[in-house]
Amino acid sequence: MTPSTSVLLATTNEILLDDLLRLAAAASITPVVEPDLLGVRRRWHSCSLVVVGRDLAEPLARAQPAPRSGVVVVGSGLDGDELYRSAFDVGADAVFRLPADETALAGKLADAVDGSVRTALTLAFVGGCGGAGATTLAAAVAVFGNRRGFRTMLIDGDPLGGGIELALGIERDPGDRWPKLLNASGRVSAAALRSALPSVDGLSVLSWDQSDVTVLPPDTMSSVIGAAQRSSDLVVVDLPRRADPAVEEGFIRAAATLLVVPCDVRSVAAAKRLVGPLRAVAGDLRVVAREFRPQVLSALDVASHLSLPLATRVGHERDLPTAMDQGRFDPRPRGPLSRSAADILDLFTHADSSAA
């Protein structure tokens, strides 16, 4: 994924911000300014350069942002070695001390206008109402991404859902499930995570077992998704509608969130109540309209009522529910689900394909 070429300035220090804005203006850049840690994390994927002030470097490091290039930490000449420790923890490419390094930082800002950042594409899926089909679509996007050659991981973040691994027919396969990872925190080994999970045709899947565990610590969700991002080209996360810190962590760490909504009045009304809370944690929120016959609303109507961009539409695939009950997830190659999965992959990977 190639985000826009904007520059993010992350600091609560007004004196430092004045210096950074002056340097940005000299480079003909109008930056995005975020003094709030949540705002920084929401925009983490969408800016070509992230400039982190010394004051936010330590709390950002504790939040374990997804690894990416194009991050620098800026402090003053009075800062000691702790400036470099903070930069290392954030995963920064460089450290600049002002005013001594103003010329070098100005050059970095200027270079950002034409620069690009590549990182693991992470997509979150959530249903606008019960039975919307978000899990099925998430599984389809992961399966087709895997078939396209992306190193893919599918993460089931909904302990009360139908179970992705049941649909894929791997519920009896050996490998770790979420309850085995409850104590995961800090930097989880990406290679160890991938090797521990069950897989189907090379697609790694993290789901749930039959235990009573239904809640995850947010640190676990953060650490596991971070490890998935470090070992994958594509990470697909199926998330529930309920709000808790671990679920919010999933939305925050995703580059985009797809809200799946059936084309009827009641479903749209239910989804509308989710849009506000989702906007607070999801950086790029779009709607997928689930069509059926007869339908009351069009896909464009759904997008308009929710004031969200339409990512794609998905139709009903008659034989798929029976196949999934039998542990066979095999959408027809030219069926509606396959077309929708292809649309979503094309939408979010087009820039990378063009640059290749």
XYZ file of C-alpha atoms in Angstrom:
356
model
C 0.000 0.000 0.000
C 1.296 3.486 -0.874
C -0.204 6.220 1.288
C -0.482 9.879 0.395
C 2.568 12.106 0.545
C 1.452 14.152 3.545
C 3.683 14.880 6.523
C 2.560 14.246 10.094
C 3.955 16.346 12.935
C 3.363 14.666 16.289
C 4.158 16.748 19.347
C 2.553 18.561 22.261
C 5.543 20.907 22.608
C 4.479 24.284 21.214
C 8.034 25.597 20.863
C 9.115 22.513 18.916
C 5.956 22.670 16.814
C 6.700 26.281 15.831
C 10.140 25.222 14.601
C 8.720 22.264 12.670
C 5.989 24.361 11.047
C 8.583 26.919 9.965
C 10.708 24.208 8.333
C 7.651 22.670 6.691
C 6.608 26.030 5.260
C 10.095 26.471 3.804
C 9.616 23.136 2.025
C 6.157 24.221 0.729
C 4.464 21.591 2.876
C 1.194 21.950 4.758
C 1.558 19.220 7.384
C -0.980 17.389 9.483
C -0.475 18.234 13.169
C -1.452 15.717 15.857
C -0.782 16.429 19.558
C -2.880 13.389 20.548
C -1.449 9.862 20.647
C -4.656 8.266 19.344
C -4.693 10.675 16.415
C -1.072 9.842 15.624
C -1.832 6.129 15.549
C -4.896 6.630 13.331
C -2.781 8.504 10.773
C 0.267 6.239 11.144
C -0.292 4.540 7.770
C -1.461 7.537 5.758
C 1.532 9.891 5.769
C 4.780 9.567 3.862
C 6.788 11.064 6.741
C 6.029 11.015 10.472
C 7.961 13.510 12.590
C 7.681 12.576 16.274
C 8.637 15.022 18.979
C 10.686 13.800 21.911
C 7.662 14.323 24.179
C 5.518 11.746 22.322
C 8.249 9.264 21.397
C 8.108 7.264 24.629
C 4.286 6.905 24.857
C 4.159 6.055 21.146
C 6.781 3.351 21.632
C 4.706 1.815 24.431
C 1.766 1.589 22.009
C 3.928 -0.550 19.650
C 3.049 1.060 16.304
C 3.272 -1.076 13.177
C 6.807 -1.060 11.762
C 7.281 1.296 8.816
C 9.902 3.489 7.250
C 9.702 7.260 7.074
C 9.673 7.973 10.825
C 12.042 10.443 12.492
C 12.333 11.672 16.070
C 13.163 15.307 16.804
C 14.519 16.751 20.038
C 16.806 19.520 21.180
C 20.499 19.777 21.771
C 19.790 19.506 25.492
C 18.370 15.977 25.207
C 20.722 13.208 26.261
C 21.057 9.596 25.168
C 17.399 8.950 26.057
C 16.500 10.655 22.765
C 18.203 7.841 20.846
C 16.627 5.167 23.031
C 13.177 6.582 22.322
C 13.926 6.726 18.605
C 15.052 3.099 18.625
C 11.894 2.001 20.449
C 9.671 3.796 17.931
C 11.594 2.293 15.012
C 12.713 5.671 13.686
C 15.006 6.006 10.687
C 16.836 9.037 12.065
C 17.192 11.465 14.969
C 17.449 15.220 14.564
C 18.502 17.719 17.229
C 17.384 21.295 16.776
C 18.684 23.786 15.990
C 21.913 22.032 14.932
C 20.191 19.620 12.497
C 17.692 22.059 10.959
C 19.226 21.857 7.465
C 19.167 18.052 7.463
C 15.584 17.942 8.744
C 14.479 20.480 6.132
C 15.930 18.214 3.461
C 14.046 15.243 4.904
C 10.808 17.204 4.796
C 11.399 18.209 1.188
C 12.159 14.627 0.177
C 8.868 13.490 1.714
C 6.853 15.237 -0.985
C 7.937 12.661 -3.557
C 8.554 9.759 -1.195
C 6.471 6.641 -0.578
C 6.104 4.181 2.270
C 5.419 0.468 1.988
C 4.081 -1.594 4.866
C 1.894 -4.655 5.383
C -1.631 -3.852 4.240
C -4.000 -4.427 7.168
C -7.768 -4.497 6.550
C -10.399 -4.746 9.294
C -13.915 -6.047 8.611
C -16.968 -5.505 10.813
C -20.671 -6.115 10.288
C -23.077 -3.208 10.495
C -25.624 -5.597 12.055
C -25.885 -9.246 12.987
C -25.550 -11.604 10.033
C -24.195 -8.939 7.697
C -21.620 -11.296 6.191
C -18.452 -9.510 7.343
C -16.735 -12.750 8.391
C -17.438 -14.391 5.046
C -16.109 -11.391 3.137
C -13.010 -11.158 5.352
C -12.267 -14.828 4.709
C -12.764 -14.326 0.970
C -10.376 -11.359 0.834
C -7.743 -13.336 2.759
C -8.154 -16.433 0.544
C -7.958 -14.475 -2.688
C -5.067 -12.352 -1.418
C -3.223 -15.568 -0.624
C -3.966 -16.888 -4.118
C -2.566 -13.683 -5.613
C 0.740 -14.397 -3.937
C 0.484 -12.094 -0.931
C 1.848 -13.598 2.262
C -1.424 -13.396 4.171
C -2.651 -13.838 7.735
C -6.346 -14.009 8.637
C -7.157 -13.030 12.229
C -10.517 -13.797 13.836
C -10.993 -11.082 16.445
C -14.583 -12.049 17.289
C -14.778 -14.769 19.968
C -18.577 -14.868 19.745
C -18.736 -15.140 15.959
C -19.291 -18.244 13.910
C -15.611 -19.135 13.777
C -13.515 -18.547 10.682
C -11.629 -21.803 11.035
C -14.901 -23.761 10.985
C -15.722 -22.214 7.626
C -12.243 -23.059 6.364
C -12.444 -26.618 7.678
C -9.325 -26.397 9.875
C -10.892 -26.513 13.344
C -9.154 -29.820 14.107
C -5.790 -28.853 12.642
C -2.901 -28.476 15.104
C -1.688 -25.023 15.996
C -2.178 -22.190 18.461
C -5.426 -20.307 18.985
C -6.064 -17.037 20.820
C -6.215 -18.539 24.351
C -2.624 -19.769 23.937
C -1.557 -16.177 23.265
C -3.231 -14.444 26.216
C 0.096 -13.659 27.856
C 1.593 -12.218 24.683
C 2.827 -8.660 25.129
C 5.721 -6.555 23.999
C 7.410 -7.561 20.774
C 6.109 -10.987 19.723
C 8.314 -12.923 17.312
C 6.711 -12.668 13.880
C 8.302 -15.882 12.635
C 7.292 -17.781 15.769
C 3.690 -16.600 15.493
C 3.350 -17.623 11.849
C 4.915 -21.040 12.444
C 2.621 -21.701 15.437
C -0.676 -21.084 13.612
C -2.747 -23.538 11.571
C -2.859 -22.773 7.862
C -4.787 -23.707 4.753
C -2.947 -23.621 1.417
C -0.336 -21.297 2.942
C -2.887 -18.923 4.522
C -2.122 -18.554 8.246
C -5.226 -18.354 10.438
C -5.576 -17.191 14.046
C -8.953 -18.089 15.529
C -10.564 -19.375 18.715
C -10.876 -22.754 20.386
C -13.843 -24.091 22.356
C -12.681 -22.644 25.692
C -14.538 -19.993 27.701
C -12.068 -17.241 26.775
C -14.002 -14.393 25.145
C -11.973 -11.292 26.052
C -8.452 -10.331 25.025
C -6.116 -7.879 26.760
C -5.451 -4.921 24.431
C -1.692 -5.518 24.752
C -2.198 -9.023 23.365
C -4.185 -7.785 20.376
C -1.616 -5.063 19.714
C 1.388 -7.380 19.978
C -0.126 -10.141 17.843
C -1.290 -7.828 15.056
C 2.124 -6.150 15.123
C 3.823 -9.521 14.677
C 1.408 -10.384 11.868
C 2.237 -7.122 10.111
C 5.955 -7.807 10.333
C 5.630 -11.226 8.697
C 2.947 -10.554 6.086
C 2.074 -8.601 2.984
C -1.631 -8.688 3.841
C -3.321 -8.942 7.259
C -7.109 -9.380 7.381
C -8.849 -8.900 10.750
C -12.480 -9.825 11.408
C -13.748 -7.752 14.356
C -16.979 -7.655 16.382
C -19.333 -4.713 16.710
C -18.903 -4.486 20.466
C -16.499 -1.887 21.799
C -13.702 -2.904 24.135
C -10.038 -1.856 24.288
C -8.762 -4.921 22.402
C -11.288 -4.480 19.586
C -10.440 -0.782 19.339
C -6.788 -1.779 19.075
C -7.658 -3.862 16.013
C -9.347 -0.927 14.303
C -6.513 1.443 15.182
C -3.874 -0.856 13.712
C -5.758 -1.359 10.429
C -5.008 0.798 7.418
C -8.703 0.656 6.458
C -11.945 -0.636 7.945
C -14.729 -2.149 5.813
C -18.216 -1.905 7.317
C -20.461 -4.558 5.724
C -24.117 -3.479 5.605
C -27.126 -5.239 4.012
C -29.227 -3.050 1.706
C -32.301 -2.668 3.903
C -33.594 0.074 6.170
C -33.181 -1.743 9.508
C -29.612 -2.780 8.757
C -28.657 0.741 7.727
C -30.245 2.126 10.902
C -28.222 -0.313 13.008
C -25.015 0.469 11.106
C -25.526 4.206 11.502
C -25.114 3.840 15.256
C -21.679 2.299 14.673
C -20.325 4.925 12.325
C -19.527 7.532 14.980
C -17.628 5.175 17.322
C -15.814 3.615 14.364
C -14.721 6.984 13.020
C -13.091 7.678 16.382
C -10.704 4.722 15.986
C -10.649 3.790 12.291
C -8.459 5.897 10.032
C -10.105 4.977 6.688
C -13.711 3.806 7.063
C -15.653 2.564 4.012
C -18.866 0.661 3.461
C -19.472 -2.598 1.600
C -23.127 -2.892 0.577
C -24.534 -6.405 0.708
C -27.165 -6.752 -1.990
C -30.017 -9.272 -2.155
C -33.289 -9.620 -4.018
C -35.690 -8.054 -3.550
C -33.871 -5.134 -1.954
C -35.227 -1.872 -0.656
C -32.096 0.269 -0.961
C -29.343 0.453 -3.548
C -25.661 0.260 -2.657
C -25.346 3.986 -3.325
C -28.313 4.641 -1.035
C -26.567 2.754 1.787
C -23.341 4.708 1.329
C -25.251 7.992 1.187
C -27.286 7.297 4.343
C -24.115 6.410 6.250
C -22.076 9.284 4.737
C -19.291 6.835 3.880
C -17.449 6.078 0.649
C -18.609 2.877 -1.066
C -15.778 0.355 -1.320
C -17.765 -2.233 -3.293
C -20.970 -4.233 -3.229
C -21.401 -7.961 -2.637
C -24.240 -10.184 -3.774
C -25.637 -13.401 -2.324
C -23.884 -16.658 -3.231
C -26.566 -19.304 -2.928
C -24.503 -22.462 -2.415
C -21.800 -21.015 -0.172
C -23.532 -21.313 3.254
C -24.029 -25.065 2.759
C -20.432 -25.501 1.658
C -19.176 -23.556 4.693
C -21.245 -25.742 7.028
C -19.336 -28.672 5.519
C -15.972 -26.983 6.075
C -15.506 -26.032 2.416
C -14.863 -22.371 1.761
C -14.725 -22.275 -2.007
C -16.508 -19.270 -3.556
C -17.163 -19.544 -7.275
C -14.279 -17.913 -9.211
C -16.666 -15.579 -11.032
C -19.297 -15.422 -8.316
C -20.352 -12.282 -6.437
C -18.132 -12.937 -3.406
C -15.052 -13.485 -5.565
C -15.721 -10.291 -7.500
C -16.140 -8.285 -4.300
C -12.942 -9.697 -2.781
C -11.083 -8.822 -5.986
C -12.530 -5.289 -5.919
C -11.282 -4.736 -2.365
C -7.812 -6.108 -3.106
C -7.589 -3.976 -6.247
C -8.760 -0.899 -4.347
C -6.069 -1.108 -1.686
C -3.190 -2.663 -3.634
C -3.512 -0.769 -6.905
C -0.812 1.754 -6.010
C 1.680 -0.961 -5.171
C 0.896 -2.831 -8.390
C 1.393 0.324 -10.425
C 4.733 1.006 -8.779
C 6.025 -2.550 -9.252
